[in-house]
């Protein structure tokens, strides 16, 4: 991917379209904001006309991107058919386009990281055959988790080469999504959800990566149901659940058991039904009782360990958040939206995780 930037004589039409889609605007809506004709925006985006300096400045102001952003190289391609959007038909096209644009920005940011750091290698198996539960068992075996509860899911994914990013406040209606790009898996998580729901979302998206190559449609298969089944087995291994939860448990027993796997009571109840640890009558009664309970805990949401280490290392070498964003041709707010808000919260301290003065690429260790 080209990294051309900061050349005032250059203009990349595709980057204007990317910026517009990131703001979830149609070409007509952007034209209204600029008080120009829709044809003008179309001409810019299709390379029929290059904006003048004043026009480019106005486009940058309206879209909230630095002028330099529009002089960068061609952005990465990312199409809907390789992305796992839940309830795709119910999600407006502009929302999907905005989420895809965030994914394309994350791909560029990942390229920036890979030029400066040695990131964990990809270790995510693709399991084309068998049940979702068997696929989860295969991942657990490859990652040496045994039958114990899964640790922090975001940290676990990052340690095995998944690039995990966040969805900003402008995408609260997008649950989460994932995709593969040039051999690297990506997961985006909605930070407006509870810790338990965010954890299940991370496992669900891992299921898409493992089972469906990041969300490609499979004829005759309910891919969302499969990803849910994978997540349930990944988070709550059968041996562990059957050991710690009695048959036909009470509501209180379910609530006391949830912290072991850091899942919601309803998620555990559904898992108990899958394992035939509860009968249909008990299951229905539990669902009714638990629906009346505010069962989300006050535990902190799982966040990125890799990105926190990256920003800490960069700051220790004197790179401010503003300088980092400028190097990426983004605003600090735009960058924060996809990195769990970590740009301005990374703490100073000693680290050797940055590229050395001699140009060697430094290593990030995740434990």
XYZ file of C-alpha atoms in Angstrom:
367
model
C 0.000 0.000 0.000
C 1.293 3.417 -0.913
C 2.130 5.813 1.912
C 2.395 8.943 -0.222
C 1.301 12.023 1.737
C 1.912 15.700 2.369
C 2.154 16.487 -1.337
C -0.093 19.505 -1.965
C -0.077 18.823 -5.717
C -1.661 15.400 -5.253
C -5.289 14.463 -4.713
C -6.596 10.913 -4.375
C -10.321 10.776 -5.239
C -10.869 7.511 -3.354
C -9.759 9.147 -0.110
C -12.478 11.776 -0.429
C -15.062 9.024 -0.811
C -13.553 7.200 2.170
C -13.752 10.324 4.347
C -17.345 10.958 3.274
C -18.368 7.390 4.041
C -16.605 7.552 7.409
C -18.928 10.449 8.262
C -21.899 8.384 7.061
C -22.846 10.998 4.471
C -24.249 10.538 1.005
C -22.704 12.589 -1.775
C -25.876 14.683 -1.861
C -25.709 15.340 1.897
C -22.090 16.441 1.643
C -22.955 18.712 -1.275
C -25.656 20.369 0.838
C -23.176 20.976 3.650
C -20.771 22.584 1.197
C -23.510 24.458 -0.659
C -22.364 23.010 -3.974
C -24.053 20.770 -6.525
C -23.999 16.975 -6.065
C -22.289 16.861 -9.465
C -19.293 18.705 -7.984
C -18.821 16.078 -5.267
C -19.260 13.307 -7.827
C -16.664 14.896 -10.099
C -14.156 15.078 -7.247
C -14.742 11.468 -6.142
C -14.541 10.080 -9.658
C -11.412 11.993 -10.620
C -13.096 14.138 -13.249
C -11.981 17.301 -11.491
C -9.336 18.091 -8.868
C -10.506 20.481 -6.142
C -8.753 23.799 -5.821
C -6.881 24.555 -2.596
C -9.847 26.513 -1.145
C -12.258 23.743 -2.173
C -10.027 21.077 -0.627
C -9.747 23.087 2.591
C -13.543 23.300 2.737
C -13.884 19.554 2.123
C -11.381 18.860 4.896
C -13.250 21.156 7.288
C -16.637 19.616 6.516
C -15.396 16.030 6.882
C -13.051 16.520 9.835
C -9.924 15.187 8.157
C -6.599 16.995 7.659
C -5.991 18.300 4.144
C -3.011 15.925 3.942
C -5.343 12.947 4.234
C -6.631 13.544 0.715
C -3.100 13.450 -0.758
C -2.343 9.989 0.613
C -2.092 6.803 -1.417
C -4.992 4.666 -2.552
C -6.787 3.326 0.518
C -7.101 -0.383 1.175
C -10.045 -2.155 -0.414
C -12.644 -3.610 1.943
C -15.984 -4.820 0.637
C -19.127 -5.905 2.452
C -18.971 -9.497 1.272
C -15.938 -10.225 3.501
C -17.240 -8.442 6.610
C -19.452 -10.010 9.278
C -22.236 -7.499 9.944
C -24.964 -8.795 12.215
C -28.544 -8.123 11.101
C -27.080 -6.832 7.844
C -30.448 -6.115 6.135
C -31.593 -3.984 9.097
C -28.413 -1.905 9.204
C -28.723 1.189 6.980
C -26.307 1.341 4.044
C -24.669 4.520 5.351
C -23.994 2.807 8.708
C -22.384 -0.147 6.977
C -20.319 2.182 4.789
C -19.186 4.126 7.853
C -18.104 0.951 9.622
C -16.264 -0.275 6.525
C -14.480 3.080 6.341
C -13.357 2.647 9.951
C -12.028 -0.777 8.970
C -10.051 0.704 6.093
C -8.517 3.321 8.399
C -7.574 0.542 10.812
C -5.825 -1.325 7.992
C -3.734 1.783 7.318
C -2.969 2.173 11.013
C -1.949 -1.482 11.231
C 0.467 -0.938 8.324
C 1.947 1.979 10.293
C 2.411 -0.300 13.323
C 3.960 -3.116 11.326
C 6.587 -0.752 9.936
C 7.680 0.112 13.478
C 6.986 -2.950 15.597
C 7.104 -6.689 15.335
C 3.532 -7.591 16.200
C 2.331 -11.057 17.257
C 2.116 -13.463 14.337
C -1.293 -14.639 13.165
C -2.245 -17.904 14.847
C -5.961 -18.232 14.076
C -7.015 -21.569 12.594
C -9.660 -21.683 9.889
C -11.970 -24.638 10.505
C -14.134 -25.384 7.481
C -15.665 -28.663 8.702
C -17.419 -29.809 11.843
C -19.617 -28.117 14.424
C -19.000 -24.688 15.966
C -18.378 -26.399 19.309
C -15.723 -28.629 17.761
C -14.122 -25.593 16.138
C -13.995 -23.849 19.526
C -12.350 -26.954 21.000
C -9.785 -26.884 18.173
C -8.938 -23.252 18.906
C -8.693 -23.954 22.631
C -6.327 -26.845 21.945
C -4.149 -24.828 19.567
C -4.010 -21.945 22.027
C -3.373 -24.320 24.969
C -6.344 -23.156 27.018
C -7.485 -26.593 28.122
C -10.943 -26.551 29.680
C -10.359 -23.615 31.991
C -12.237 -20.288 31.626
C -10.883 -18.100 28.841
C -8.767 -15.143 30.001
C -9.253 -11.544 28.806
C -10.603 -12.100 25.279
C -9.135 -8.938 23.734
C -5.678 -9.751 25.096
C -6.056 -13.363 23.955
C -6.994 -12.373 20.411
C -4.146 -9.870 20.170
C -1.628 -12.415 21.450
C -2.616 -14.656 18.531
C -2.309 -12.007 15.862
C -5.824 -10.573 15.688
C -5.856 -6.782 15.360
C -8.591 -5.532 17.679
C -10.086 -2.048 17.303
C -13.066 -0.149 18.671
C -16.161 1.393 17.153
C -16.708 5.057 17.993
C -19.806 6.598 19.525
C -21.157 7.183 16.022
C -21.598 3.432 15.575
C -23.503 2.348 18.671
C -26.009 0.513 16.447
C -23.279 -1.732 14.998
C -22.780 -4.649 17.385
C -19.322 -5.699 16.225
C -17.743 -6.979 13.046
C -14.703 -8.800 11.748
C -12.824 -9.552 8.552
C -9.631 -10.957 7.086
C -7.412 -8.634 5.038
C -4.312 -9.953 3.283
C -3.914 -12.753 5.793
C -4.467 -10.613 8.889
C -7.657 -10.925 10.969
C -9.395 -7.804 12.312
C -12.104 -7.440 14.952
C -14.062 -4.282 15.781
C -15.918 -4.078 19.112
C -18.677 -1.760 20.293
C -17.491 -0.079 23.503
C -20.996 1.047 24.505
C -21.884 -2.459 25.669
C -21.409 -4.053 29.066
C -18.232 -5.947 29.851
C -20.028 -9.284 29.542
C -21.607 -8.456 26.200
C -18.334 -7.078 24.852
C -16.571 -10.285 25.850
C -19.203 -12.418 24.102
C -18.972 -10.181 21.017
C -15.201 -10.755 20.865
C -15.709 -14.519 20.984
C -18.542 -14.277 18.428
C -16.314 -12.415 15.960
C -13.529 -14.925 16.526
C -16.107 -17.526 15.523
C -16.684 -15.720 12.222
C -12.945 -15.570 11.560
C -12.521 -19.273 12.295
C -15.707 -20.608 10.699
C -16.561 -18.198 7.905
C -13.405 -16.440 6.847
C -14.623 -13.193 8.433
C -18.270 -13.287 7.403
C -18.605 -14.660 3.879
C -22.080 -16.044 3.324
C -22.389 -19.822 3.416
C -25.334 -21.275 1.512
C -27.978 -22.745 3.792
C -26.097 -21.869 6.991
C -27.145 -19.396 9.684
C -23.686 -17.920 10.200
C -24.791 -15.761 13.142
C -26.187 -18.763 14.991
C -22.952 -20.635 14.299
C -20.842 -17.753 15.608
C -23.009 -17.605 18.746
C -22.571 -21.348 19.293
C -18.801 -20.984 18.821
C -18.648 -18.096 21.307
C -20.660 -20.032 23.869
C -18.351 -23.041 23.655
C -15.219 -20.875 23.555
C -16.161 -18.945 26.692
C -17.886 -21.750 28.609
C -16.201 -25.110 27.897
C -18.522 -28.013 28.545
C -16.368 -29.852 31.096
C -15.960 -26.732 33.225
C -19.637 -25.761 33.092
C -20.863 -29.258 33.944
C -18.409 -29.362 36.851
C -19.401 -26.064 38.436
C -23.143 -25.732 37.731
C -25.632 -28.312 39.045
C -28.512 -29.691 37.024
C -31.585 -27.461 36.865
C -29.960 -24.658 38.886
C -31.867 -21.867 40.558
C -31.667 -18.261 39.462
C -29.288 -17.471 42.336
C -27.004 -20.381 41.412
C -26.791 -19.091 37.853
C -26.004 -15.569 39.042
C -23.275 -16.828 41.373
C -21.702 -18.909 38.588
C -21.512 -16.141 35.944
C -18.345 -14.417 37.250
C -16.336 -17.606 36.694
C -16.675 -17.232 32.915
C -17.437 -13.484 32.918
C -20.608 -13.936 30.886
C -24.165 -12.701 31.275
C -26.721 -14.882 33.117
C -28.741 -15.379 29.941
C -25.633 -16.479 28.037
C -24.852 -19.050 30.735
C -28.471 -20.223 30.797
C -28.444 -20.768 27.034
C -25.189 -22.711 27.379
C -26.753 -24.900 30.085
C -29.595 -25.673 27.719
C -27.152 -26.563 24.921
C -25.464 -28.994 27.335
C -28.848 -30.361 28.508
C -28.052 -29.308 32.042
C -31.495 -27.696 32.298
C -34.842 -28.975 31.110
C -37.177 -26.922 28.925
C -39.394 -25.910 31.829
C -36.497 -24.768 34.017
C -34.948 -22.962 31.051
C -38.122 -20.967 30.375
C -38.523 -20.110 34.057
C -34.897 -19.001 34.339
C -35.220 -16.770 31.272
C -38.303 -15.096 32.756
C -36.667 -14.611 36.161
C -33.358 -13.372 34.757
C -35.082 -10.889 32.448
C -36.155 -9.033 35.597
C -32.605 -8.855 36.961
C -30.091 -6.117 36.209
C -27.366 -8.720 35.963
C -24.521 -6.850 34.265
C -21.604 -6.523 36.648
C -19.548 -3.414 37.278
C -16.392 -5.044 35.952
C -14.331 -3.027 33.505
C -14.670 -3.677 29.796
C -11.833 -5.570 28.214
C -9.575 -3.264 26.204
C -6.466 -3.484 24.054
C -3.158 -4.422 25.649
C -1.221 -4.198 22.404
C -2.348 -0.665 21.572
C -1.727 0.533 25.133
C 1.871 -0.718 24.879
C 2.281 0.884 21.455
C 1.132 4.310 22.619
C 3.167 4.108 25.802
C 6.302 3.312 23.788
C 5.674 6.098 21.287
C 5.084 8.682 23.993
C 8.257 7.670 25.827
C 10.158 8.445 22.628
C 8.645 11.921 22.564
C 5.842 11.439 20.030
C 2.763 13.339 21.203
C -0.771 12.175 20.397
C -1.087 15.101 17.996
C 2.122 14.126 16.189
C 1.039 10.513 15.954
C -2.332 11.473 14.494
C -0.669 13.876 12.070
C 1.696 11.133 10.907
C -1.374 8.993 10.208
C -3.141 11.952 8.538
C -5.972 11.765 11.077
C -7.315 13.904 13.897
C -6.643 12.676 17.432
C -10.396 12.202 17.875
C -10.617 10.041 14.762
C -7.715 7.910 15.943
C -9.163 7.623 19.442
C -12.431 6.354 17.990
C -10.798 3.179 16.699
C -8.240 2.548 19.471
C -10.446 2.384 22.586
C -9.631 6.008 23.451
C -6.096 5.002 24.413
C -4.157 7.702 22.539
C -4.493 10.304 25.265
C -4.554 7.921 28.252
C -1.346 5.923 27.745
C 0.877 6.411 30.788
C 4.575 7.322 30.690
C 7.198 4.875 31.859
C 10.252 2.984 30.684
C 10.013 0.765 27.607
C 12.194 -0.681 24.882
C 9.335 -1.439 22.533
C 10.054 1.257 19.949
C 12.191 1.068 16.833
C 15.782 1.656 17.839
C 17.891 4.578 16.505
C 19.661 2.094 14.260
C 16.404 1.325 12.501
C 15.760 -2.139 13.901
C 12.153 -3.100 14.395
C 11.248 -3.559 18.054
C 9.178 -6.393 19.466
C 5.965 -6.182 21.468
C 5.390 -8.986 23.938
C 1.872 -9.791 25.102
C 1.450 -11.984 28.147
